[in-house]
Coordinates of C-alpha atoms in Angstrom, one line a residue:
X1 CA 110.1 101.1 48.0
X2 CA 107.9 103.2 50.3
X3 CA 104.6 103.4 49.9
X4 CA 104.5 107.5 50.0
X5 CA 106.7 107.8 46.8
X6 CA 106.2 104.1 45.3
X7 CA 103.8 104.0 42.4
X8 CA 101.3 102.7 44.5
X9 CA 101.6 105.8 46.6
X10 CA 101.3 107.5 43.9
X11 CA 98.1 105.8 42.7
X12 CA 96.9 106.4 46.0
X13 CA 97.1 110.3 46.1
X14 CA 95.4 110.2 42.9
X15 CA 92.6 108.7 44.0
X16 CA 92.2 107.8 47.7
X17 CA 91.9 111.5 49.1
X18 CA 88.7 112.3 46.9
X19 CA 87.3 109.5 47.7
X20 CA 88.5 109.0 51.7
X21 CA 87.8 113.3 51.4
X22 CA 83.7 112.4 50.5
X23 CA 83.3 109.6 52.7
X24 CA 84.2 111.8 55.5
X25 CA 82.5 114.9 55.1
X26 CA 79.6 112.7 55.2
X27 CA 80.2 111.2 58.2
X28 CA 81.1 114.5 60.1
X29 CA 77.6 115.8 58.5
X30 CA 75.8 112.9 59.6
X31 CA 77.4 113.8 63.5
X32 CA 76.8 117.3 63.3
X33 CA 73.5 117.0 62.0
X34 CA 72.2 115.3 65.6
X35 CA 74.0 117.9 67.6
X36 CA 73.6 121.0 65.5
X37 CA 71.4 120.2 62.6
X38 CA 71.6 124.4 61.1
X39 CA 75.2 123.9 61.6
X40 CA 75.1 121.7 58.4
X41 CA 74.8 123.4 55.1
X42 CA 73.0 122.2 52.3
X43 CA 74.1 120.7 48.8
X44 CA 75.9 123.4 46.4
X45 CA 76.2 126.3 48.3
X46 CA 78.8 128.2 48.9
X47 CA 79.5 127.0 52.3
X48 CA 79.4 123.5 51.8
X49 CA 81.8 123.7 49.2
X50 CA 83.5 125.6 51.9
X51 CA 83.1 122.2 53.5
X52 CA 84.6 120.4 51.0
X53 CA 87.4 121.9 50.1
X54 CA 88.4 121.7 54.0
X55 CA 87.7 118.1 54.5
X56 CA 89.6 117.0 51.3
X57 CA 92.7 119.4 53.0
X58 CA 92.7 117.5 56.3
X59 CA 92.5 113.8 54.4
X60 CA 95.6 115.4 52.3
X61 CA 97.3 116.1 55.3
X62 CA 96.4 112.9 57.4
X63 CA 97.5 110.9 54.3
X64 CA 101.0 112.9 54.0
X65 CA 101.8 112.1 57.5
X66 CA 100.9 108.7 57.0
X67 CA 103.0 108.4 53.8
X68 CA 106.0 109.3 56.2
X69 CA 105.1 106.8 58.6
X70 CA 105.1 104.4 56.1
X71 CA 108.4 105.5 54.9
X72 CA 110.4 105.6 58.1
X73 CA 109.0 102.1 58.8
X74 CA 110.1 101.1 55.2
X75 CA 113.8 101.6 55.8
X76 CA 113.9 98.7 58.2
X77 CA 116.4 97.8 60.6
X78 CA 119.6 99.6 60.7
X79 CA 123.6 98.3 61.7
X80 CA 122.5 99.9 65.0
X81 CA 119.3 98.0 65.1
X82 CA 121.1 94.8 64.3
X83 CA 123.7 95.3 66.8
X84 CA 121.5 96.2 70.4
X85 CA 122.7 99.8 69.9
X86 CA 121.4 103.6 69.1
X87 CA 124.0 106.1 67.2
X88 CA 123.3 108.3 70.0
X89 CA 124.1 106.0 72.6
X90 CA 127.1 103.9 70.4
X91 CA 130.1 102.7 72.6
X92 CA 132.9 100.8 70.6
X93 CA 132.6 98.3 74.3
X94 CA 129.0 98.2 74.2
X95 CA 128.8 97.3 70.8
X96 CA 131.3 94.7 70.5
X97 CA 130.3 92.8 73.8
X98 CA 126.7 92.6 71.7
X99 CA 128.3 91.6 69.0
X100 CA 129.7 88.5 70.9
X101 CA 126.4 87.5 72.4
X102 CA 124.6 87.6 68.6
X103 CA 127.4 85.7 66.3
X104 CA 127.3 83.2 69.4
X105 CA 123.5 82.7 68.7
X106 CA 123.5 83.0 65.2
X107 CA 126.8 81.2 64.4
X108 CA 125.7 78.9 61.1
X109 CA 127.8 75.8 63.6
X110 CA 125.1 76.1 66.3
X111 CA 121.6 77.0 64.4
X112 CA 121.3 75.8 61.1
X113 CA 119.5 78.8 58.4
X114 CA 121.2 81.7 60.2
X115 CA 124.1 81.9 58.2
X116 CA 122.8 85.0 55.8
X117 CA 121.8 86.9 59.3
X118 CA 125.2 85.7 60.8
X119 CA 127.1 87.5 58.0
X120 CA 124.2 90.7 57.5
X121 CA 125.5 91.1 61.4
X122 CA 129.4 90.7 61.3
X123 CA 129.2 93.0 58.0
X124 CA 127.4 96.0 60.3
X125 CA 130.0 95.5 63.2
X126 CA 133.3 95.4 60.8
X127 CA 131.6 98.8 59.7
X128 CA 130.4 100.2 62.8
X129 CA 133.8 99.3 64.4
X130 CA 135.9 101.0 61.9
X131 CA 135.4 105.2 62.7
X132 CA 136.3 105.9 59.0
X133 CA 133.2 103.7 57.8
X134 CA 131.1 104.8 60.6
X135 CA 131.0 108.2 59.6
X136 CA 130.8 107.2 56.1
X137 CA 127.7 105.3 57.0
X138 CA 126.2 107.8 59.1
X139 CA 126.6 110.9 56.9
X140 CA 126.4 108.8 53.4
X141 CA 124.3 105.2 53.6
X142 CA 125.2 101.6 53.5
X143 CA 126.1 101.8 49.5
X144 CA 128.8 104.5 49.9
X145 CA 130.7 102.2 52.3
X146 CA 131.0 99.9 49.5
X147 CA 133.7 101.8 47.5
X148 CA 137.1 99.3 46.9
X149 CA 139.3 102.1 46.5
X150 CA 138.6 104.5 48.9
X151 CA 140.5 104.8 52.2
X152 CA 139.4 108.2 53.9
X153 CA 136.4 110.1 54.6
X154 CA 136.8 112.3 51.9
X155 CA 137.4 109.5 49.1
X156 CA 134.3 108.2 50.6
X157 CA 132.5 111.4 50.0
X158 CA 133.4 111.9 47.2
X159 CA 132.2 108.7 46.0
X160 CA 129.3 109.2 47.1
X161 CA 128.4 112.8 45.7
X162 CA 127.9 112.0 42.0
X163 CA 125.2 109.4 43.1
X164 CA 123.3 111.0 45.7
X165 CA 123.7 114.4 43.4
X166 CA 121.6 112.5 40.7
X167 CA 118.7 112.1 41.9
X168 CA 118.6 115.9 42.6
X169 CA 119.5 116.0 38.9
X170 CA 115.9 113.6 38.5
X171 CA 113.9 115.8 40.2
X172 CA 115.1 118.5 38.9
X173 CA 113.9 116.9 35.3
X174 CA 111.1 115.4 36.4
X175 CA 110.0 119.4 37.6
X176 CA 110.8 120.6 34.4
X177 CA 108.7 118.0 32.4
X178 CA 106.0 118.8 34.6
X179 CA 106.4 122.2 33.3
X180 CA 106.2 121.8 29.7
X181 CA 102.9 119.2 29.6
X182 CA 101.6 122.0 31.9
X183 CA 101.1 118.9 34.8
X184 CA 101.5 120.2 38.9
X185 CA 100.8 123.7 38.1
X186 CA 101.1 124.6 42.1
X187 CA 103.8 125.4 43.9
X188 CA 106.4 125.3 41.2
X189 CA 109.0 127.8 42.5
X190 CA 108.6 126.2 45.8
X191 CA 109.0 122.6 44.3
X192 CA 112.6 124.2 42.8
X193 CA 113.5 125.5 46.2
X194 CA 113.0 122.7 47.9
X195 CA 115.0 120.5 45.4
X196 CA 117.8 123.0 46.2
X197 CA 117.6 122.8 49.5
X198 CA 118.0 119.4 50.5
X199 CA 120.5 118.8 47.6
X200 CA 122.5 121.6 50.1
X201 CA 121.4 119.9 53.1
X202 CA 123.0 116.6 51.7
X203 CA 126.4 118.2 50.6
X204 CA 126.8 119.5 54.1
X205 CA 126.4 116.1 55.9
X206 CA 128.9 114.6 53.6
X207 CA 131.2 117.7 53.9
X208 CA 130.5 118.2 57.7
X209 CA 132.1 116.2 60.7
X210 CA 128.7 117.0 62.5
X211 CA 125.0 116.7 61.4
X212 CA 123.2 119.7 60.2
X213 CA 121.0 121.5 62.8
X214 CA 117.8 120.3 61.1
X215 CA 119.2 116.6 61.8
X216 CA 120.0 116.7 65.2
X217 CA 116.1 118.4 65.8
X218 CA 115.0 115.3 64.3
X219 CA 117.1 113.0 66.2
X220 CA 114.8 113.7 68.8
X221 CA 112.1 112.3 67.2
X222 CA 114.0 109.3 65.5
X223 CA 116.7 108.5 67.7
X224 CA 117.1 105.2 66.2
X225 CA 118.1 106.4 63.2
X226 CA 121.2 107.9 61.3
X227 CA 121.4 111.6 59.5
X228 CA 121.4 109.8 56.6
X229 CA 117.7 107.9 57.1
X230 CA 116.5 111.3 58.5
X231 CA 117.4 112.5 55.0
X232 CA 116.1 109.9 53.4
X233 CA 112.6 110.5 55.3
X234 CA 112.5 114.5 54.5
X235 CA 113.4 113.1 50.8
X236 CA 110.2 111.4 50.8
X237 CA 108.7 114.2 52.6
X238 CA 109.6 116.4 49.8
X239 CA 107.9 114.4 47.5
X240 CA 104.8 113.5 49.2
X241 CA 104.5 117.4 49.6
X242 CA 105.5 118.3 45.9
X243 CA 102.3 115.7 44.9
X244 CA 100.2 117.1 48.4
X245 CA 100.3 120.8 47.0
X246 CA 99.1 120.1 43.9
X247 CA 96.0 118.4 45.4
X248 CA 95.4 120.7 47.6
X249 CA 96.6 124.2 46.0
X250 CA 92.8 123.4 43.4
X251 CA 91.0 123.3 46.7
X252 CA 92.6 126.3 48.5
X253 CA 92.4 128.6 45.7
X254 CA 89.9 127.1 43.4
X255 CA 90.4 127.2 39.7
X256 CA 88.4 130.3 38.5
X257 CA 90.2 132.1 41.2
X258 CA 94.0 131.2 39.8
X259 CA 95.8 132.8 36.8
X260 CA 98.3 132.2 34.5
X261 CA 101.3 134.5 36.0
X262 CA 103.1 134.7 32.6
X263 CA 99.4 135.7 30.8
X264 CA 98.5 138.0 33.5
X265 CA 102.2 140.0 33.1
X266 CA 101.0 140.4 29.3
X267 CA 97.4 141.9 30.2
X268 CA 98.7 144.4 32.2
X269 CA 101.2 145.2 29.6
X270 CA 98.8 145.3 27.4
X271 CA 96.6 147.6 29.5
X272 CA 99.2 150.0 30.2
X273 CA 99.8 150.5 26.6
X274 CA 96.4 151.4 25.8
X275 CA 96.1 153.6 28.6
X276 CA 99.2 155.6 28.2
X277 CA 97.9 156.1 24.4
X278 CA 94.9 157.4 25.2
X279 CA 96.5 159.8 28.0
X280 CA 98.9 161.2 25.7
X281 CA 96.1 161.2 23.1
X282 CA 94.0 163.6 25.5
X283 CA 96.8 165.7 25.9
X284 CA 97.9 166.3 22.6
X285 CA 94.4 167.5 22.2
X286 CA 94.4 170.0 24.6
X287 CA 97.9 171.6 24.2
X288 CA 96.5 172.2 20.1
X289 CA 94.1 174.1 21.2
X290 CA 96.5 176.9 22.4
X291 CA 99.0 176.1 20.2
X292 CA 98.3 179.4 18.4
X293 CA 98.1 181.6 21.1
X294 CA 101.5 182.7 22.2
X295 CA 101.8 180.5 25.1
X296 CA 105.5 180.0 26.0
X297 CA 107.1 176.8 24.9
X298 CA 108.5 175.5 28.4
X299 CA 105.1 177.1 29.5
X300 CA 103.5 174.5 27.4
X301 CA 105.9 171.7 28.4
X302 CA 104.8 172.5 32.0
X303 CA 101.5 172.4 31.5
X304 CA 101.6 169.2 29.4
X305 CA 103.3 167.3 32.3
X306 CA 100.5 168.6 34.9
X307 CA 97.8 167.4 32.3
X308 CA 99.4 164.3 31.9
X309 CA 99.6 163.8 35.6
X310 CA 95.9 164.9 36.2
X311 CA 94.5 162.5 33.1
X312 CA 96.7 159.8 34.9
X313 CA 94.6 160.4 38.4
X314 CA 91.0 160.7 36.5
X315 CA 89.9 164.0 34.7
X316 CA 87.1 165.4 36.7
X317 CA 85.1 168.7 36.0
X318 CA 87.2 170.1 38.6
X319 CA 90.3 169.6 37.8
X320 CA 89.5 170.1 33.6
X321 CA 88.1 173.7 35.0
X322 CA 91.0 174.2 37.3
X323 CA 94.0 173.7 34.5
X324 CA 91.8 175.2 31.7
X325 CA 91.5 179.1 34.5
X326 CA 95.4 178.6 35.0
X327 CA 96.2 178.6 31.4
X328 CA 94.0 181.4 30.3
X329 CA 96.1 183.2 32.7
X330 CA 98.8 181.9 31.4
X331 CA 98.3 183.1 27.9
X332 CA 97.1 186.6 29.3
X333 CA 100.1 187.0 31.0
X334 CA 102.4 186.1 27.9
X335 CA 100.3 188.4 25.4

């Protein structure tokens, strides 16, 4: 299990970036304060909780990439690996003249306690060697390759989907139990999104004949490895980031600065409704007052949508002075 998604990974963003997050501020302090000394500010102000929230950021992020780290090295060695060989640079020759050299030094009749490696070896060349279970490994892991009845790539596949789609199911569960005990507040819609995502980015390996763009960028980085362990690493990637952004969205945006979308939609509601009551109040009030005076009725209609308009914008002197001249000459007019 790796250690950025592993329950002792998890343990560890719990606690380890507060505590790695205070250890370092005080060390850059310490350092500044010899080469700058008014560059460092003092306890509880504003900028050194500015301070703060910055240097518990960076251990976040120097923590995430070392989760990942952790995780690629976690996966071990590969059929590649095991064979002398790269997916990149995989020739059936190449791979089975290697082949011949290692069952020759680990063959159980010449070195005694090499059987298991023997047969972990001639299992990853009868897979590599067959272009059916190739793929299947490439595109879907070592486990789909396992499937008795299956004889194409799409049998394979479709193996494969229900059990790889699962654990998209999981998160998506796990999300929504954050959700209702109100845990991981930050970054929910994006946590949704990215479950979607790489559930799509999985059904397209498995339905594709060649890797996603996003693969083949990382094959540059991991050349060793197959689409499907570069999956598996932005898996845990997802995850370390689902956990980072909740530690870090508190420092970014502190607390008394965030809001409840769902109780803010209801305020403003709420504000709206008294607002509009009171402007149709006002207006009500004013249009009585000339109710008796002959004034035309789509005169008054008029005039009740200008007032209505000008109690909206803020009801000045001005503008009470300006509307009360226009409909004394209104009513003068219609007398």
């Amino acid at each position: 299990m790796s250690y950025g998604g592993g329950l002792g990974g998890i343990i560890g963003w719990m606690f380890l970036p507060q505590l790695v997050a205070t250890w370092t501020l005080k060390i850059v302090h310490a350092l500044l304060s010899r080469v700058a000394p008014g560059a460092v500010p003092r306890a509880n102000t504003p900028q050194h909780q500015l301070h703060q929230r910055l240097a518990y950021v960076f251990v976040i992020v120097m923590y995430f990439a070392y989760s990942l780290w952790e995780t690629e090295r976690g996966l071990g060695d590969n059929y590649y690996h095991m064979l002398g060989v790269t997916p990149a640079s995989f020739t059936e020759g190449q791979t089975r003249r290697n082949f011949r050299k290692i069952s020759l030094v680990l063959h159980p009749d010449k070195n005694t306690g090499t059987e298991k490696q023997f047969i972990m070896v001639q299992h990853a060349y009868n897979v590599l060697s067959n272009p059916v279970l190739r793929f299947v490994y490439n595109h879907a892991g070592a486990e789909a390759t396992k499937c008795q009845s299956c004889s194409s790539v799409s049998d394979f596949m479709l193996a494969a989907i229900p059990r790889r789609m699962g654990l998209y199911i999981a998160y998506v569960m796990g999300n929504a139990a954050l959700q209702v005990f109100r845990i991981a507040r930050y970054g929910t819609y994006w946590r949704y999104i990215a479950i979607a995502s790489f559930a799509a980015l999985e059904l397209i390996m498995m339905a594709s004949t060649r890797d996603p763009l996003l693969i083949r960028i990382l094959f540059w980085v991991m050349p060793h490895r197959t689409g499907f362990e570069v999956a598996k690493i932005l898996q845990q990637a997802m995850v370390c980031f689902f956990i980072g952004l909740n530690q870090i969205g508190p420092q970014l945006i502190p607390y008394e600065n965030n809001v409840n979308t769902l109780s803010l939609a209801k305020e403003l509601v709420k504000g709206i409704g008294k607002v509009k009551a009171e402007v149709d109040g006002n207006i009500k009030r004013t249009a009585a007052i000339y109710h008796d005076t002959g004034l035309k009725k789509h005169l008054r209609k008029q005039f009740q949508k200008e007032m209505q308009l000008g109690a909206t914008l803020g009801s000045s002197k001005e503008f009470q002075d300006e509307y009360s001249t226009k409909l004394n000459n209104e009513r003068i007019k219609s007398v």
